[in-house]
PDB file of C-alpha atoms in Angstrom:
ATOM      1  CA  MET A  30      -4.983   1.485  14.875  1.00 59.00           C
ATOM      2  CA  PRO A  31      -2.946   0.089  11.874  1.00 70.00           C
ATOM      3  CA  ASN A  32      -4.535  -0.002   8.449  1.00 85.00           C
ATOM      4  CA  PRO A  33      -6.190  -3.615   8.027  1.00 88.00           C
ATOM      5  CA  SER A  34      -4.822  -3.592   4.330  1.00 92.00           C
ATOM      6  CA  TYR A  35      -1.135  -3.412   5.435  1.00 96.00           C
ATOM      7  CA  ILE A  36      -0.652  -7.285   5.595  1.00 97.00           C
ATOM      8  CA  ASP A  37       2.175  -7.827   3.312  1.00 98.00           C
ATOM      9  CA  THR A  38       6.051  -8.176   3.801  1.00 99.00           C
ATOM     10  CA  VAL A  39       8.595  -6.843   1.101  1.00 99.00           C
ATOM     11  CA  THR A  40      12.284  -6.692   0.780  1.00 99.00           C
ATOM     12  CA  ILE A  41      13.729  -3.360  -0.578  1.00 98.00           C
ATOM     13  CA  TYR A  42      17.026  -3.185  -2.446  1.00 98.00           C
ATOM     14  CA  ASN A  43      18.431   0.450  -2.341  1.00 98.00           C
ATOM     15  CA  ARG A  44      21.015   1.073  -4.839  1.00 96.00           C
ATOM     16  CA  TYR A  45      24.097   3.328  -3.556  1.00 95.00           C
ATOM     17  CA  LYS A  46      26.696   4.335  -6.229  1.00 89.00           C
ATOM     18  CA  ALA A  47      29.806   5.776  -4.410  1.00 82.00           C
ATOM     19  CA  LEU A  48      31.878   8.577  -6.046  1.00 81.00           C
ATOM     20  CA  ASN A  49      34.330   5.882  -7.454  1.00 81.00           C
ATOM     21  CA  SER A  50      31.314   4.425  -9.262  1.00 80.00           C
ATOM     22  CA  THR A  51      31.405   1.400  -7.057  1.00 86.00           C
ATOM     23  CA  GLU A  52      27.725   0.074  -6.770  1.00 91.00           C
ATOM     24  CA  THR A  53      26.393  -1.317  -3.547  1.00 95.00           C
ATOM     25  CA  TRP A  54      22.988  -2.688  -2.801  1.00 97.00           C
ATOM     26  CA  PHE A  55      21.321  -2.470   0.712  1.00 98.00           C
ATOM     27  CA  ARG A  56      18.618  -4.812   1.654  1.00 98.00           C
ATOM     28  CA  THR A  57      15.808  -3.966   4.157  1.00 98.00           C
ATOM     29  CA  VAL A  58      12.825  -6.089   4.961  1.00 98.00           C
ATOM     30  CA  LEU A  59       9.526  -4.217   5.822  1.00 98.00           C
ATOM     31  CA  HIS A  60       6.503  -5.928   7.507  1.00 98.00           C
ATOM     32  CA  ASN A  61       2.953  -4.566   7.384  1.00 97.00           C
ATOM     33  CA  VAL A  62       2.889  -2.792   4.144  1.00 98.00           C
ATOM     34  CA  PHE A  63       0.313  -2.770   1.355  1.00 98.00           C
ATOM     35  CA  TYR A  64       1.202  -4.374  -1.937  1.00 98.00           C
ATOM     36  CA  LYS A  65      -0.816  -4.653  -5.109  1.00 97.00           C
ATOM     37  CA  SER A  66       0.190  -5.985  -8.607  1.00 96.00           C
ATOM     38  CA  SER A  67      -2.086  -5.839 -11.532  1.00 95.00           C
ATOM     39  CA  ILE A  68      -1.933  -6.467 -15.418  1.00 90.00           C
ATOM     40  CA  VAL A  69      -2.458  -3.163 -17.449  1.00 85.00           C
ATOM     41  CA  GLN A  70      -3.359  -3.523 -21.011  1.00 86.00           C
ATOM     42  CA  THR A  71      -2.720  -0.958 -23.721  1.00 84.00           C
ATOM     43  CA  VAL A  72      -3.643  -0.420 -27.347  1.00 87.00           C
ATOM     44  CA  THR A  73      -1.058   1.218 -29.376  1.00 82.00           C
ATOM     45  CA  GLY A  74      -1.928   3.608 -32.239  1.00 81.00           C
ATOM     46  CA  SER A  75      -1.163   0.455 -34.605  1.00 85.00           C
ATOM     47  CA  ASN A  76      -4.034  -1.431 -32.757  1.00 87.00           C
ATOM     48  CA  ILE A  77      -1.494  -3.735 -31.002  1.00 88.00           C
ATOM     49  CA  LEU A  78      -2.567  -4.975 -27.633  1.00 88.00           C
ATOM     50  CA  THR A  79       0.270  -4.954 -25.158  1.00 87.00           C
ATOM     51  CA  MET A  80       0.078  -6.106 -21.480  1.00 86.00           C
ATOM     52  CA  ALA A  81       2.513  -5.311 -18.547  1.00 88.00           C
ATOM     53  CA  SER A  82       2.570  -5.508 -14.706  1.00 90.00           C
ATOM     54  CA  SER A  83       1.782  -2.506 -12.754  1.00 95.00           C
ATOM     55  CA  TYR A  84       2.691  -2.249  -9.026  1.00 98.00           C
ATOM     56  CA  ILE A  85       1.624  -0.161  -6.048  1.00 98.00           C
ATOM     57  CA  LEU A  86       3.190  -0.258  -2.521  1.00 98.00           C
ATOM     58  CA  ARG A  87       2.141   1.720   0.352  1.00 98.00           C
ATOM     59  CA  ILE A  88       4.501   1.756   3.445  1.00 98.00           C
ATOM     60  CA  PRO A  89       3.329   3.256   6.681  1.00 96.00           C
ATOM     61  CA  GLU A  90       5.320   6.187   7.941  1.00 95.00           C
ATOM     62  CA  SER A  91       8.565   5.093   9.501  1.00 95.00           C
ATOM     63  CA  GLY A  92      11.313   6.402  11.588  1.00 95.00           C
ATOM     64  CA  ASN A  93      13.675   4.177   9.639  1.00 97.00           C
ATOM     65  CA  TYR A  94      12.908   6.099   6.440  1.00 98.00           C
ATOM     66  CA  ALA A  95      15.442   8.627   5.080  1.00 97.00           C
ATOM     67  CA  ASN A  96      15.194  10.897   1.999  1.00 96.00           C
ATOM     68  CA  ARG A  97      17.554   9.941  -0.690  1.00 96.00           C
ATOM     69  CA  GLU A  98      20.234  12.670   0.208  1.00 96.00           C
ATOM     70  CA  SER A  99      20.219  11.889   4.110  1.00 97.00           C
ATOM     71  CA  TRP A 100      20.313   8.040   3.364  1.00 97.00           C
ATOM     72  CA  GLU A 101      23.354   8.445   1.024  1.00 95.00           C
ATOM     73  CA  ALA A 102      25.106  10.596   3.624  1.00 95.00           C
ATOM     74  CA  MET A 103      24.704   8.004   6.322  1.00 96.00           C
ATOM     75  CA  ASP A 104      27.867   6.177   7.353  1.00 93.00           C
ATOM     76  CA  ASP A 105      25.814   3.201   8.462  1.00 94.00           C
ATOM     77  CA  LYS A 106      22.734   2.433   6.416  1.00 95.00           C
ATOM     78  CA  ALA A 107      21.757  -0.650   8.164  1.00 91.00           C
ATOM     79  CA  GLY A 108      18.342  -0.346   9.663  1.00 92.00           C
ATOM     80  CA  HIS A 109      17.500   2.390   7.306  1.00 97.00           C
ATOM     81  CA  PHE A 110      15.870   2.643   3.798  1.00 98.00           C
ATOM     82  CA  THR A 111      15.030   5.075   1.198  1.00 98.00           C
ATOM     83  CA  LEU A 112      13.012   5.061  -1.982  1.00 98.00           C
ATOM     84  CA  GLY A 113      14.386   5.954  -5.254  1.00 96.00           C
ATOM     85  CA  VAL A 114      13.781   5.403  -9.060  1.00 97.00           C
ATOM     86  CA  ASP A 115      15.403   1.953 -10.097  1.00 96.00           C
ATOM     87  CA  ASP A 116      15.476   0.741  -6.543  1.00 98.00           C
ATOM     88  CA  ILE A 117      14.014  -2.801  -6.525  1.00 99.00           C
ATOM     89  CA  ILE A 118      11.113  -4.305  -4.559  1.00 99.00           C
ATOM     90  CA  VAL A 119      10.474  -7.921  -4.031  1.00 99.00           C
ATOM     91  CA  LEU A 120       7.298  -9.328  -2.386  1.00 99.00           C
ATOM     92  CA  GLY A 121       8.105 -11.361   0.798  1.00 99.00           C
ATOM     93  CA  GLU A 122      11.266 -11.637   2.680  1.00 99.00           C
ATOM     94  CA  VAL A 123      14.212 -12.614   0.737  1.00 99.00           C
ATOM     95  CA  SER A 124      17.932 -12.807   1.607  1.00 98.00           C
ATOM     96  CA  ASP A 125      19.759 -12.495  -1.807  1.00 98.00           C
ATOM     97  CA  THR A 126      22.803 -10.255  -2.093  1.00 97.00           C
ATOM     98  CA  VAL A 127      22.919  -8.224  -5.181  1.00 98.00           C
ATOM     99  CA  THR A 128      26.510  -7.524  -6.685  1.00 95.00           C
ATOM    100  CA  ALA A 129      27.874  -6.290 -10.071  1.00 90.00           C
ATOM    101  CA  THR A 130      28.479  -9.781 -11.288  1.00 92.00           C
ATOM    102  CA  SER A 131      26.205 -12.614 -12.408  1.00 94.00           C
ATOM    103  CA  PRO A 132      24.433 -14.591 -11.137  1.00 95.00           C
ATOM    104  CA  ASN A 133      23.778 -11.949  -8.522  1.00 97.00           C
ATOM    105  CA  THR A 134      22.929  -8.871 -10.498  1.00 97.00           C
ATOM    106  CA  ALA A 135      19.895  -6.489  -9.985  1.00 98.00           C
ATOM    107  CA  THR A 136      18.522  -8.102 -13.353  1.00 97.00           C
ATOM    108  CA  ASN A 137      19.096 -11.595 -12.119  1.00 98.00           C
ATOM    109  CA  LEU A 138      17.061 -10.768  -8.834  1.00 98.00           C
ATOM    110  CA  LEU A 139      14.262  -9.272 -10.857  1.00 98.00           C
ATOM    111  CA  THR A 140      14.085 -12.339 -13.240  1.00 97.00           C
ATOM    112  CA  LYS A 141      14.344 -14.738 -10.183  1.00 98.00           C
ATOM    113  CA  TYR A 142      11.292 -13.228  -8.460  1.00 98.00           C
ATOM    114  CA  LYS A 143       9.106 -11.984 -11.381  1.00 95.00           C
ATOM    115  CA  PRO A 144       6.218 -11.337 -11.183  1.00 94.00           C
ATOM    116  CA  ASP A 145       6.579 -10.457  -7.572  1.00 97.00           C
ATOM    117  CA  ALA A 146       9.533  -8.189  -8.138  1.00 98.00           C
ATOM    118  CA  PHE A 147       9.670  -4.599  -9.756  1.00 98.00           C
ATOM    119  CA  ARG A 148      11.840  -1.670 -10.199  1.00 98.00           C
ATOM    120  CA  ILE A 149      10.555   1.640  -8.529  1.00 98.00           C
ATOM    121  CA  LYS A 150       9.547   4.255 -11.391  1.00 98.00           C
ATOM    122  CA  SER A 151       7.882   6.893  -9.069  1.00 98.00           C
ATOM    123  CA  PHE A 152       7.257   7.380  -5.311  1.00 97.00           C
ATOM    124  CA  SER A 153       5.887  10.038  -3.033  1.00 97.00           C
ATOM    125  CA  ASP A 154       6.286  10.952   0.623  1.00 96.00           C
ATOM    126  CA  ASN A 155       2.773  11.301   1.948  1.00 95.00           C
ATOM    127  CA  SER A 156       3.882  11.155   5.672  1.00 92.00           C
ATOM    128  CA  ARG A 157       2.507  14.465   6.600  1.00 91.00           C
ATOM    129  CA  MET A 158      -1.076  13.240   5.717  1.00 86.00           C
ATOM    130  CA  VAL A 159      -3.547  11.561   7.948  1.00 86.00           C
ATOM    131  CA  GLY A 160      -2.637   7.996   7.657  1.00 84.00           C
ATOM    132  CA  GLY A 161       0.907   9.017   6.625  1.00 92.00           C
ATOM    133  CA  HIS A 162       2.671   6.557   4.197  1.00 96.00           C
ATOM    134  CA  TYR A 163       4.963   6.392   1.474  1.00 98.00           C
ATOM    135  CA  ARG A 164       3.581   5.462  -2.018  1.00 98.00           C
ATOM    136  CA  VAL A 165       5.672   3.639  -4.507  1.00 98.00           C
ATOM    137  CA  ASN A 166       4.685   2.827  -8.236  1.00 97.00           C
ATOM    138  CA  GLY A 167       6.433   0.382 -10.253  1.00 96.00           C
ATOM    139  CA  VAL A 168       6.734  -1.705 -13.607  1.00 88.00           C
TER     140      VAL A 168
END
């Protein structure tokens, strides 16, 4: 039975950098995931209060997932996704194309969809556990 908390849709943008330094972004839409955003407050040593968004994403185990090394080796990445630091997650299904030139850069994409978009900062493959999933954290 699917987890009743997995009700969201996200779009993942995976960055692939070829040996010749050409950067290409691959888009994958995932349905029935768990998405949570929150505001985190931090007080610095100088008693300065800062606030930042924090994100958690859980993706149910999927045959379309490939670890980074396997995904990068694929000739045809369509229909597959991976999770890596600095890849981008957008809440909802979006069709934007990311390129190296403005107004279609990764930074432009993040700006367009903030606060519902983030860069992956860490992830873990929990697919071998009961209720297997991939956990993503971002800022």
